[in-house]
Amino acid sequence: MYSLKTLLTSGIGRKLINWATAVGLFGFVVMHLLGNLTLFANDDGTAFNAYAAALHSLGPAFYLIEIGLLLLFVFHIYSGITMWRQNRAARPQKYVAGQKSKNGPSHYNLSSTKMAISGIAIAAFVIIHVAQFRFQLFTSDVEQYALEGGGLDLYALVADVFSNPGWVAFYCGAILFLGWHLRHGVWSMVHSIGSMNRGGGKTSYAVAAVIGLLLALGFFVLPIYLYVGSL
Ligand code: HEM
């Protein structure tokens, strides 16, 4: 039986943690996108505010979900960084440009540095994003977003933020990193459970790329849509 310490320190344990947290985070990204799509539902944001209010009305369960989500991020980042360092230590020499193995380039090794770079960018984005929308830390007058019947007009806050082209550029830039991360991440997630046969490498990488692209595209159009609406 694995202890938590063995899981955190052994190579296989870290891979397992990285995979399991990736599955959880992937689920969150899909759910978050579906929830955010209610921003398109109507111009006064009632659908989006109702969705946010329904989540907050879960009370203690909502906070438990948030803690779970935070743990998913922390363990994913920890296992990702230690695996990346392990990879670098095992292969100190860089790949020769254009080098190919019998079955084509190894997506795992070639992408691990890209995953680390895009992962760090996403982590930085999430910290700023959560401070901005979940805790309204960049809003000096939160009272202006108070709804008459109580609660927060989250739609108005999101629409105000995305009326600023600087924020739109920041979000769109971060989402490009997300698409990049998901492209390899989704492939790796499926590959790890062995559902890919040896010959299907290229096809499953293309399918993963399309899934990553669709998710990123969904997040990408939201700030642009709200910016155009604010003109
Ligand atoms: C245009 C794209 C996005 C919009 C409009 C958006 C909107 C929001 C809003 C309004 C909240 C606050 C929810 C609440 O207080 O109930 C939130 C929370 C959050 N978002 Fe996003 N989001 C976007 C993209 C992303 C992306 C790409 C990620 C991560 C990869 C992300 C991760 C999070 C996290 C972790 C939270 C905190 C959840 C919680 O504590 O309840 N968001 N987002």
PDB file of C-alpha atoms and ligand atoms in Angstrom:
ATOM      1  CA  MET A   1       0.000   0.000   0.000  1.00  0.00           C
ATOM      2  CA  TYR A   2       1.397   3.399  -1.053  1.00  0.00           C
ATOM      3  CA  SER A   3       1.799   5.992   1.687  1.00  0.00           C
ATOM      4  CA  LEU A   4       1.303   9.673   0.758  1.00  0.00           C
ATOM      5  CA  LYS A   5       5.046  10.192   1.220  1.00  0.00           C
ATOM      6  CA  THR A   6       5.870   7.415  -1.278  1.00  0.00           C
ATOM      7  CA  LEU A   7       3.325   8.840  -3.718  1.00  0.00           C
ATOM      8  CA  LEU A   8       4.897  12.290  -3.484  1.00  0.00           C
ATOM      9  CA  THR A   9       8.507  11.161  -3.752  1.00  0.00           C
ATOM     10  CA  SER A  10       8.544   8.167  -6.128  1.00  0.00           C
ATOM     11  CA  GLY A  11       8.632   8.640  -9.903  1.00  0.00           C
ATOM     12  CA  ILE A  12       5.544   6.503 -10.526  1.00  0.00           C
ATOM     13  CA  GLY A  13       3.695   8.130  -7.622  1.00  0.00           C
ATOM     14  CA  ARG A  14       4.306  11.610  -9.030  1.00  0.00           C
ATOM     15  CA  LYS A  15       3.118  10.487 -12.454  1.00  0.00           C
ATOM     16  CA  LEU A  16      -0.020   9.051 -10.890  1.00  0.00           C
ATOM     17  CA  ILE A  17      -0.703  12.274  -8.970  1.00  0.00           C
ATOM     18  CA  ASN A  18      -0.028  14.344 -12.083  1.00  0.00           C
ATOM     19  CA  TRP A  19      -2.415  12.224 -14.140  1.00  0.00           C
ATOM     20  CA  ALA A  20      -5.214  12.105 -11.542  1.00  0.00           C
ATOM     21  CA  THR A  21      -5.044  15.863 -10.877  1.00  0.00           C
ATOM     22  CA  ALA A  22      -4.939  16.517 -14.648  1.00  0.00           C
ATOM     23  CA  VAL A  23      -8.193  14.560 -15.054  1.00  0.00           C
ATOM     24  CA  GLY A  24      -9.791  16.593 -12.228  1.00  0.00           C
ATOM     25  CA  LEU A  25      -8.559  19.923 -13.618  1.00  0.00           C
ATOM     26  CA  PHE A  26      -9.673  18.989 -17.130  1.00  0.00           C
ATOM     27  CA  GLY A  27     -13.162  18.328 -15.724  1.00  0.00           C
ATOM     28  CA  PHE A  28     -13.080  21.714 -14.003  1.00  0.00           C
ATOM     29  CA  VAL A  29     -12.020  23.520 -17.217  1.00  0.00           C
ATOM     30  CA  VAL A  30     -14.885  21.889 -19.167  1.00  0.00           C
ATOM     31  CA  MET A  31     -17.451  22.752 -16.439  1.00  0.00           C
ATOM     32  CA  HIS A  32     -16.080  26.298 -16.071  1.00  0.00           C
ATOM     33  CA  LEU A  33     -16.355  26.876 -19.810  1.00  0.00           C
ATOM     34  CA  LEU A  34     -19.928  25.514 -19.902  1.00  0.00           C
ATOM     35  CA  GLY A  35     -20.865  27.823 -16.991  1.00  0.00           C
ATOM     36  CA  ASN A  36     -19.171  30.802 -18.630  1.00  0.00           C
ATOM     37  CA  LEU A  37     -21.058  30.209 -21.870  1.00  0.00           C
ATOM     38  CA  THR A  38     -24.150  31.537 -20.038  1.00  0.00           C
ATOM     39  CA  LEU A  39     -22.478  34.949 -20.578  1.00  0.00           C
ATOM     40  CA  PHE A  40     -23.789  34.635 -24.137  1.00  0.00           C
ATOM     41  CA  ALA A  41     -27.337  33.837 -23.016  1.00  0.00           C
ATOM     42  CA  ASN A  42     -28.634  37.389 -22.548  1.00  0.00           C
ATOM     43  CA  ASP A  43     -27.310  40.955 -22.526  1.00  0.00           C
ATOM     44  CA  ASP A  44     -28.315  41.801 -18.955  1.00  0.00           C
ATOM     45  CA  GLY A  45     -26.348  38.839 -17.577  1.00  0.00           C
ATOM     46  CA  THR A  46     -29.249  37.342 -15.580  1.00  0.00           C
ATOM     47  CA  ALA A  47     -28.415  33.806 -16.768  1.00  0.00           C
ATOM     48  CA  PHE A  48     -24.741  34.164 -15.779  1.00  0.00           C
ATOM     49  CA  ASN A  49     -25.605  35.732 -12.401  1.00  0.00           C
ATOM     50  CA  ALA A  50     -28.178  32.999 -11.724  1.00  0.00           C
ATOM     51  CA  TYR A  51     -25.541  30.348 -12.501  1.00  0.00           C
ATOM     52  CA  ALA A  52     -23.005  32.006 -10.144  1.00  0.00           C
ATOM     53  CA  ALA A  53     -25.654  32.468  -7.439  1.00  0.00           C
ATOM     54  CA  ALA A  54     -26.638  28.781  -7.708  1.00  0.00           C
ATOM     55  CA  LEU A  55     -22.997  27.800  -7.130  1.00  0.00           C
ATOM     56  CA  HIS A  56     -22.610  30.119  -4.137  1.00  0.00           C
ATOM     57  CA  SER A  57     -25.910  28.924  -2.671  1.00  0.00           C
ATOM     58  CA  LEU A  58     -24.273  25.521  -2.125  1.00  0.00           C
ATOM     59  CA  GLY A  59     -22.765  27.159   0.989  1.00  0.00           C
ATOM     60  CA  PRO A  60     -20.226  24.928   2.796  1.00  0.00           C
ATOM     61  CA  ALA A  61     -20.235  22.443  -0.127  1.00  0.00           C
ATOM     62  CA  PHE A  62     -19.113  25.260  -2.435  1.00  0.00           C
ATOM     63  CA  TYR A  63     -16.159  26.068  -0.142  1.00  0.00           C
ATOM     64  CA  LEU A  64     -15.259  22.370   0.028  1.00  0.00           C
ATOM     65  CA  ILE A  65     -15.262  22.236  -3.787  1.00  0.00           C
ATOM     66  CA  GLU A  66     -13.013  25.319  -3.858  1.00  0.00           C
ATOM     67  CA  ILE A  67     -10.582  23.721  -1.392  1.00  0.00           C
ATOM     68  CA  GLY A  68     -10.584  20.531  -3.490  1.00  0.00           C
ATOM     69  CA  LEU A  69      -9.873  22.601  -6.588  1.00  0.00           C
ATOM     70  CA  LEU A  70      -7.026  24.418  -4.869  1.00  0.00           C
ATOM     71  CA  LEU A  71      -5.523  21.064  -3.836  1.00  0.00           C
ATOM     72  CA  LEU A  72      -5.819  19.811  -7.427  1.00  0.00           C
ATOM     73  CA  PHE A  73      -3.846  22.847  -8.639  1.00  0.00           C
ATOM     74  CA  VAL A  74      -1.209  22.556  -5.885  1.00  0.00           C
ATOM     75  CA  PHE A  75      -0.590  18.816  -6.406  1.00  0.00           C
ATOM     76  CA  HIS A  76      -0.660  19.144 -10.190  1.00  0.00           C
ATOM     77  CA  ILE A  77       1.940  21.925 -10.128  1.00  0.00           C
ATOM     78  CA  TYR A  78       4.099  20.131  -7.542  1.00  0.00           C
ATOM     79  CA  SER A  79       4.102  16.807  -9.421  1.00  0.00           C
ATOM     80  CA  GLY A  80       4.552  18.578 -12.779  1.00  0.00           C
ATOM     81  CA  ILE A  81       7.599  20.554 -11.635  1.00  0.00           C
ATOM     82  CA  THR A  82       9.272  17.559  -9.963  1.00  0.00           C
ATOM     83  CA  MET A  83       8.655  15.374 -13.059  1.00  0.00           C
ATOM     84  CA  TRP A  84      10.091  18.091 -15.309  1.00  0.00           C
ATOM     85  CA  ARG A  85      13.212  18.392 -13.104  1.00  0.00           C
ATOM     86  CA  GLN A  86      13.554  14.603 -13.090  1.00  0.00           C
ATOM     87  CA  ASN A  87      13.332  14.549 -16.915  1.00  0.00           C
ATOM     88  CA  ARG A  88      15.990  17.227 -17.243  1.00  0.00           C
ATOM     89  CA  ALA A  89      18.310  15.427 -14.843  1.00  0.00           C
ATOM     90  CA  ALA A  90      17.880  12.172 -16.754  1.00  0.00           C
ATOM     91  CA  ARG A  91      18.488  13.867 -20.121  1.00  0.00           C
ATOM     92  CA  PRO A  92      20.882  16.781 -19.634  1.00  0.00           C
ATOM     93  CA  GLN A  93      21.589  17.066 -23.389  1.00  0.00           C
ATOM     94  CA  LYS A  94      19.070  18.850 -25.563  1.00  0.00           C
ATOM     95  CA  TYR A  95      17.413  16.962 -28.413  1.00  0.00           C
ATOM     96  CA  VAL A  96      19.123  17.489 -31.750  1.00  0.00           C
ATOM     97  CA  ALA A  97      16.821  19.600 -33.948  1.00  0.00           C
ATOM     98  CA  GLY A  98      14.722  17.413 -36.226  1.00  0.00           C
ATOM     99  CA  GLN A  99      15.816  14.174 -34.545  1.00  0.00           C
ATOM    100  CA  LYS A 100      13.219  11.447 -34.948  1.00  0.00           C
ATOM    101  CA  SER A 101      12.856   8.064 -33.344  1.00  0.00           C
ATOM    102  CA  LYS A 102      11.388   5.033 -35.154  1.00  0.00           C
ATOM    103  CA  ASN A 103       7.862   5.977 -34.133  1.00  0.00           C
ATOM    104  CA  GLY A 104       8.323   9.731 -34.686  1.00  0.00           C
ATOM    105  CA  PRO A 105       9.316  12.286 -32.059  1.00  0.00           C
ATOM    106  CA  SER A 106       8.428  11.504 -28.449  1.00  0.00           C
ATOM    107  CA  HIS A 107       5.615  13.911 -27.552  1.00  0.00           C
ATOM    108  CA  TYR A 108       6.353  13.248 -23.901  1.00  0.00           C
ATOM    109  CA  ASN A 109       9.999  14.322 -23.830  1.00  0.00           C
ATOM    110  CA  LEU A 110       9.839  17.044 -26.460  1.00  0.00           C
ATOM    111  CA  SER A 111       6.896  18.663 -24.749  1.00  0.00           C
ATOM    112  CA  SER A 112       7.873  18.523 -21.088  1.00  0.00           C
ATOM    113  CA  THR A 113       9.666  21.886 -21.164  1.00  0.00           C
ATOM    114  CA  LYS A 114       6.784  23.425 -23.124  1.00  0.00           C
ATOM    115  CA  MET A 115       4.405  22.018 -20.504  1.00  0.00           C
ATOM    116  CA  ALA A 116       6.470  23.602 -17.721  1.00  0.00           C
ATOM    117  CA  ILE A 117       6.519  27.014 -19.453  1.00  0.00           C
ATOM    118  CA  SER A 118       2.805  26.999 -20.322  1.00  0.00           C
ATOM    119  CA  GLY A 119       1.976  25.600 -16.862  1.00  0.00           C
ATOM    120  CA  ILE A 120       3.808  28.451 -15.105  1.00  0.00           C
ATOM    121  CA  ALA A 121       2.035  30.992 -17.343  1.00  0.00           C
ATOM    122  CA  ILE A 122      -1.373  29.419 -16.544  1.00  0.00           C
ATOM    123  CA  ALA A 123      -0.615  29.329 -12.799  1.00  0.00           C
ATOM    124  CA  ALA A 124       0.285  33.049 -12.853  1.00  0.00           C
ATOM    125  CA  PHE A 125      -2.893  33.767 -14.829  1.00  0.00           C
ATOM    126  CA  VAL A 126      -5.123  31.774 -12.443  1.00  0.00           C
ATOM    127  CA  ILE A 127      -3.771  33.667  -9.400  1.00  0.00           C
ATOM    128  CA  ILE A 128      -4.545  37.037 -11.032  1.00  0.00           C
ATOM    129  CA  HIS A 129      -7.880  35.761 -12.403  1.00  0.00           C
ATOM    130  CA  VAL A 130      -9.140  34.402  -9.074  1.00  0.00           C
ATOM    131  CA  ALA A 131      -8.037  37.606  -7.277  1.00  0.00           C
ATOM    132  CA  GLN A 132      -9.925  39.620  -9.887  1.00  0.00           C
ATOM    133  CA  PHE A 133     -13.230  37.740 -10.235  1.00  0.00           C
ATOM    134  CA  ARG A 134     -13.590  35.500  -7.197  1.00  0.00           C
ATOM    135  CA  PHE A 135     -12.266  37.987  -4.607  1.00  0.00           C
ATOM    136  CA  GLN A 136     -12.730  41.255  -6.535  1.00  0.00           C
ATOM    137  CA  LEU A 137      -9.328  42.448  -5.302  1.00  0.00           C
ATOM    138  CA  PHE A 138      -8.745  44.851  -8.194  1.00  0.00           C
ATOM    139  CA  THR A 139     -12.105  46.561  -7.744  1.00  0.00           C
ATOM    140  CA  SER A 140     -11.946  49.583  -5.452  1.00  0.00           C
ATOM    141  CA  ASP A 141     -15.738  50.009  -5.231  1.00  0.00           C
ATOM    142  CA  VAL A 142     -17.333  46.541  -5.003  1.00  0.00           C
ATOM    143  CA  GLU A 143     -20.600  48.145  -3.786  1.00  0.00           C
ATOM    144  CA  GLN A 144     -21.325  49.335  -7.332  1.00  0.00           C
ATOM    145  CA  TYR A 145     -21.816  45.655  -8.263  1.00  0.00           C
ATOM    146  CA  ALA A 146     -24.290  44.910  -5.462  1.00  0.00           C
ATOM    147  CA  LEU A 147     -27.557  43.478  -6.787  1.00  0.00           C
ATOM    148  CA  GLU A 148     -30.835  44.920  -5.438  1.00  0.00           C
ATOM    149  CA  GLY A 149     -32.002  41.631  -3.967  1.00  0.00           C
ATOM    150  CA  GLY A 150     -28.548  40.935  -2.466  1.00  0.00           C
ATOM    151  CA  GLY A 151     -25.539  39.213  -4.004  1.00  0.00           C
ATOM    152  CA  LEU A 152     -23.033  40.343  -6.586  1.00  0.00           C
ATOM    153  CA  ASP A 153     -23.656  41.400 -10.191  1.00  0.00           C
ATOM    154  CA  LEU A 154     -20.767  39.251 -11.402  1.00  0.00           C
ATOM    155  CA  TYR A 155     -21.845  39.789 -15.003  1.00  0.00           C
ATOM    156  CA  ALA A 156     -21.387  43.574 -14.687  1.00  0.00           C
ATOM    157  CA  LEU A 157     -17.931  43.057 -13.161  1.00  0.00           C
ATOM    158  CA  VAL A 158     -16.860  40.663 -15.948  1.00  0.00           C
ATOM    159  CA  ALA A 159     -18.314  42.989 -18.626  1.00  0.00           C
ATOM    160  CA  ASP A 160     -16.488  46.013 -17.100  1.00  0.00           C
ATOM    161  CA  VAL A 161     -13.164  44.140 -17.030  1.00  0.00           C
ATOM    162  CA  PHE A 162     -13.551  43.078 -20.660  1.00  0.00           C
ATOM    163  CA  SER A 163     -14.439  46.598 -21.799  1.00  0.00           C
ATOM    164  CA  ASN A 164     -10.721  47.254 -21.240  1.00  0.00           C
ATOM    165  CA  PRO A 165      -8.631  46.105 -24.248  1.00  0.00           C
ATOM    166  CA  GLY A 166      -5.601  45.573 -21.980  1.00  0.00           C
ATOM    167  CA  TRP A 167      -7.453  42.927 -19.960  1.00  0.00           C
ATOM    168  CA  VAL A 168      -8.842  41.361 -23.138  1.00  0.00           C
ATOM    169  CA  ALA A 169      -5.275  41.000 -24.479  1.00  0.00           C
ATOM    170  CA  PHE A 170      -4.094  39.588 -21.128  1.00  0.00           C
ATOM    171  CA  TYR A 171      -6.870  36.957 -21.055  1.00  0.00           C
ATOM    172  CA  CYS A 172      -6.499  36.016 -24.718  1.00  0.00           C
ATOM    173  CA  GLY A 173      -2.717  35.654 -24.259  1.00  0.00           C
ATOM    174  CA  ALA A 174      -3.177  33.433 -21.191  1.00  0.00           C
ATOM    175  CA  ILE A 175      -5.751  31.316 -23.037  1.00  0.00           C
ATOM    176  CA  LEU A 176      -3.254  30.678 -25.843  1.00  0.00           C
ATOM    177  CA  PHE A 177      -1.002  29.117 -23.187  1.00  0.00           C
ATOM    178  CA  LEU A 178      -3.988  27.095 -21.949  1.00  0.00           C
ATOM    179  CA  GLY A 179      -4.627  25.741 -25.463  1.00  0.00           C
ATOM    180  CA  TRP A 180      -0.949  24.885 -25.807  1.00  0.00           C
ATOM    181  CA  HIS A 181      -0.951  23.110 -22.423  1.00  0.00           C
ATOM    182  CA  LEU A 182      -4.185  21.219 -23.141  1.00  0.00           C
ATOM    183  CA  ARG A 183      -2.997  20.083 -26.574  1.00  0.00           C
ATOM    184  CA  HIS A 184      -0.261  17.996 -25.045  1.00  0.00           C
ATOM    185  CA  GLY A 185      -2.021  17.468 -21.696  1.00  0.00           C
ATOM    186  CA  VAL A 186      -5.124  15.800 -23.147  1.00  0.00           C
ATOM    187  CA  TRP A 187      -2.983  13.507 -25.295  1.00  0.00           C
ATOM    188  CA  SER A 188      -0.808  12.591 -22.335  1.00  0.00           C
ATOM    189  CA  MET A 189      -3.858  11.968 -20.118  1.00  0.00           C
ATOM    190  CA  VAL A 190      -5.344   9.498 -22.635  1.00  0.00           C
ATOM    191  CA  HIS A 191      -1.963   7.938 -23.438  1.00  0.00           C
ATOM    192  CA  SER A 192      -1.308   7.253 -19.752  1.00  0.00           C
ATOM    193  CA  ILE A 193      -4.393   5.089 -19.377  1.00  0.00           C
ATOM    194  CA  GLY A 194      -3.195   3.043 -22.323  1.00  0.00           C
ATOM    195  CA  SER A 195      -6.224   3.600 -24.515  1.00  0.00           C
ATOM    196  CA  MET A 196      -3.973   4.516 -27.421  1.00  0.00           C
ATOM    197  CA  ASN A 197      -2.610   1.757 -29.565  1.00  0.00           C
ATOM    198  CA  ARG A 198       0.928   2.019 -30.873  1.00  0.00           C
ATOM    199  CA  GLY A 199      -0.090   2.916 -34.406  1.00  0.00           C
ATOM    200  CA  GLY A 200      -2.651   5.528 -33.349  1.00  0.00           C
ATOM    201  CA  GLY A 201      -0.139   8.076 -32.032  1.00  0.00           C
ATOM    202  CA  LYS A 202      -0.610  10.686 -34.727  1.00  0.00           C
ATOM    203  CA  THR A 203      -4.405  10.368 -34.753  1.00  0.00           C
ATOM    204  CA  SER A 204      -4.783  10.636 -30.988  1.00  0.00           C
ATOM    205  CA  TYR A 205      -2.380  13.606 -30.902  1.00  0.00           C
ATOM    206  CA  ALA A 206      -4.527  15.318 -33.542  1.00  0.00           C
ATOM    207  CA  VAL A 207      -7.750  14.528 -31.599  1.00  0.00           C
ATOM    208  CA  ALA A 208      -6.153  15.913 -28.401  1.00  0.00           C
ATOM    209  CA  ALA A 209      -5.082  19.022 -30.316  1.00  0.00           C
ATOM    210  CA  VAL A 210      -8.667  19.565 -31.519  1.00  0.00           C
ATOM    211  CA  ILE A 211     -10.084  19.132 -27.974  1.00  0.00           C
ATOM    212  CA  GLY A 212      -7.484  21.600 -26.604  1.00  0.00           C
ATOM    213  CA  LEU A 213      -8.236  24.018 -29.416  1.00  0.00           C
ATOM    214  CA  LEU A 214     -12.023  23.858 -28.926  1.00  0.00           C
ATOM    215  CA  LEU A 215     -11.753  24.471 -25.173  1.00  0.00           C
ATOM    216  CA  ALA A 216      -9.296  27.341 -25.640  1.00  0.00           C
ATOM    217  CA  LEU A 217     -11.464  28.799 -28.411  1.00  0.00           C
ATOM    218  CA  GLY A 218     -14.491  28.772 -26.111  1.00  0.00           C
ATOM    219  CA  PHE A 219     -12.625  30.817 -23.465  1.00  0.00           C
ATOM    220  CA  PHE A 220     -10.967  32.997 -26.123  1.00  0.00           C
ATOM    221  CA  VAL A 221     -14.159  34.312 -27.699  1.00  0.00           C
ATOM    222  CA  LEU A 222     -15.755  35.403 -24.376  1.00  0.00           C
ATOM    223  CA  PRO A 223     -13.542  38.456 -23.653  1.00  0.00           C
ATOM    224  CA  ILE A 224     -13.657  39.483 -27.321  1.00  0.00           C
ATOM    225  CA  TYR A 225     -17.458  39.148 -27.439  1.00  0.00           C
ATOM    226  CA  LEU A 226     -17.867  41.301 -24.308  1.00  0.00           C
ATOM    227  CA  TYR A 227     -15.316  43.843 -25.568  1.00  0.00           C
ATOM    228  CA  VAL A 228     -17.139  44.219 -28.897  1.00  0.00           C
ATOM    229  CA  GLY A 229     -20.430  44.545 -26.976  1.00  0.00           C
ATOM    230  CA  SER A 230     -18.957  47.390 -24.889  1.00  0.00           C
ATOM    231  CA  LEU A 231     -18.012  49.526 -27.942  1.00  0.00           C
TER     232      LEU A 231
HETATM  233  C1  HEM B   1     -12.708  34.307 -20.578  1.00  0.00           C
HETATM  234  C2  HEM B   1     -12.518  33.381 -19.777  1.00  0.00           C
HETATM  235  C3  HEM B   1     -12.967  33.305 -18.342  1.00  0.00           C
HETATM  236  C4  HEM B   1     -13.985  33.953 -17.674  1.00  0.00           C
HETATM  237  C5  HEM B   1     -14.977  34.975 -18.216  1.00  0.00           C
HETATM  238  C6  HEM B   1     -13.978  33.469 -16.319  1.00  0.00           C
HETATM  239  C7  HEM B   1     -14.833  33.883 -15.320  1.00  0.00           C
HETATM  240  C8  HEM B   1     -14.731  33.563 -13.986  1.00  0.00           C
HETATM  241  C9  HEM B   1     -15.540  34.120 -12.926  1.00  0.00           C
HETATM  242  C10 HEM B   1     -16.631  35.165 -13.105  1.00  0.00           C
HETATM  243  C11 HEM B   1     -15.144  33.545 -11.751  1.00  0.00           C
HETATM  244  C12 HEM B   1     -15.703  33.812 -10.324  1.00  0.00           C
HETATM  245  C13 HEM B   1     -16.787  32.798 -10.044  1.00  0.00           C
HETATM  246  C14 HEM B   1     -17.453  32.990  -8.712  1.00  0.00           C
HETATM  247  O1  HEM B   1     -17.083  33.831  -7.906  1.00  0.00           O
HETATM  248  O2  HEM B   1     -18.393  32.244  -8.464  1.00  0.00           O
HETATM  249  C15 HEM B   1     -14.084  32.622 -12.082  1.00  0.00           C
HETATM  250  C16 HEM B   1     -13.436  31.831 -11.176  1.00  0.00           C
HETATM  251  C17 HEM B   1     -12.410  30.977 -11.483  1.00  0.00           C
HETATM  252  N1  HEM B   1     -11.862  30.743 -12.724  1.00  0.00           N
HETATM  253 FE1  HEM B   1     -12.423  31.624 -14.452  1.00  0.00          FE
HETATM  254  N2  HEM B   1     -12.974  32.532 -16.191  1.00  0.00           N
HETATM  255  C18 HEM B   1     -12.327  32.418 -17.393  1.00  0.00           C
HETATM  256  C19 HEM B   1     -11.265  31.594 -17.699  1.00  0.00           C
HETATM  257  C20 HEM B   1     -10.643  30.760 -16.801  1.00  0.00           C
HETATM  258  C21 HEM B   1      -9.576  29.857 -17.118  1.00  0.00           C
HETATM  259  C22 HEM B   1      -8.971  29.692 -18.510  1.00  0.00           C
HETATM  260  C23 HEM B   1      -9.250  29.204 -15.962  1.00  0.00           C
HETATM  261  C24 HEM B   1      -8.227  28.135 -15.675  1.00  0.00           C
HETATM  262  C25 HEM B   1      -7.600  27.446 -16.509  1.00  0.00           C
HETATM  263  C26 HEM B   1     -10.112  29.717 -14.915  1.00  0.00           C
HETATM  264  C27 HEM B   1     -10.053  29.317 -13.612  1.00  0.00           C
HETATM  265  C28 HEM B   1     -10.858  29.821 -12.597  1.00  0.00           C
HETATM  266  C29 HEM B   1     -10.756  29.419 -11.202  1.00  0.00           C
HETATM  267  C30 HEM B   1      -9.781  28.402 -10.623  1.00  0.00           C
HETATM  268  C31 HEM B   1     -11.737  30.145 -10.510  1.00  0.00           C
HETATM  269  C32 HEM B   1     -12.056  30.083  -9.005  1.00  0.00           C
HETATM  270  C33 HEM B   1     -13.215  29.150  -8.811  1.00  0.00           C
HETATM  271  C34 HEM B   1     -13.815  29.293  -7.434  1.00  0.00           C
HETATM  272  O3  HEM B   1     -13.105  29.502  -6.470  1.00  0.00           O
HETATM  273  O4  HEM B   1     -15.038  29.201  -7.336  1.00  0.00           O
HETATM  274  N3  HEM B   1     -10.944  30.642 -15.463  1.00  0.00           N
HETATM  275  N4  HEM B   1     -13.864  32.647 -13.436  1.00  0.00           N
END
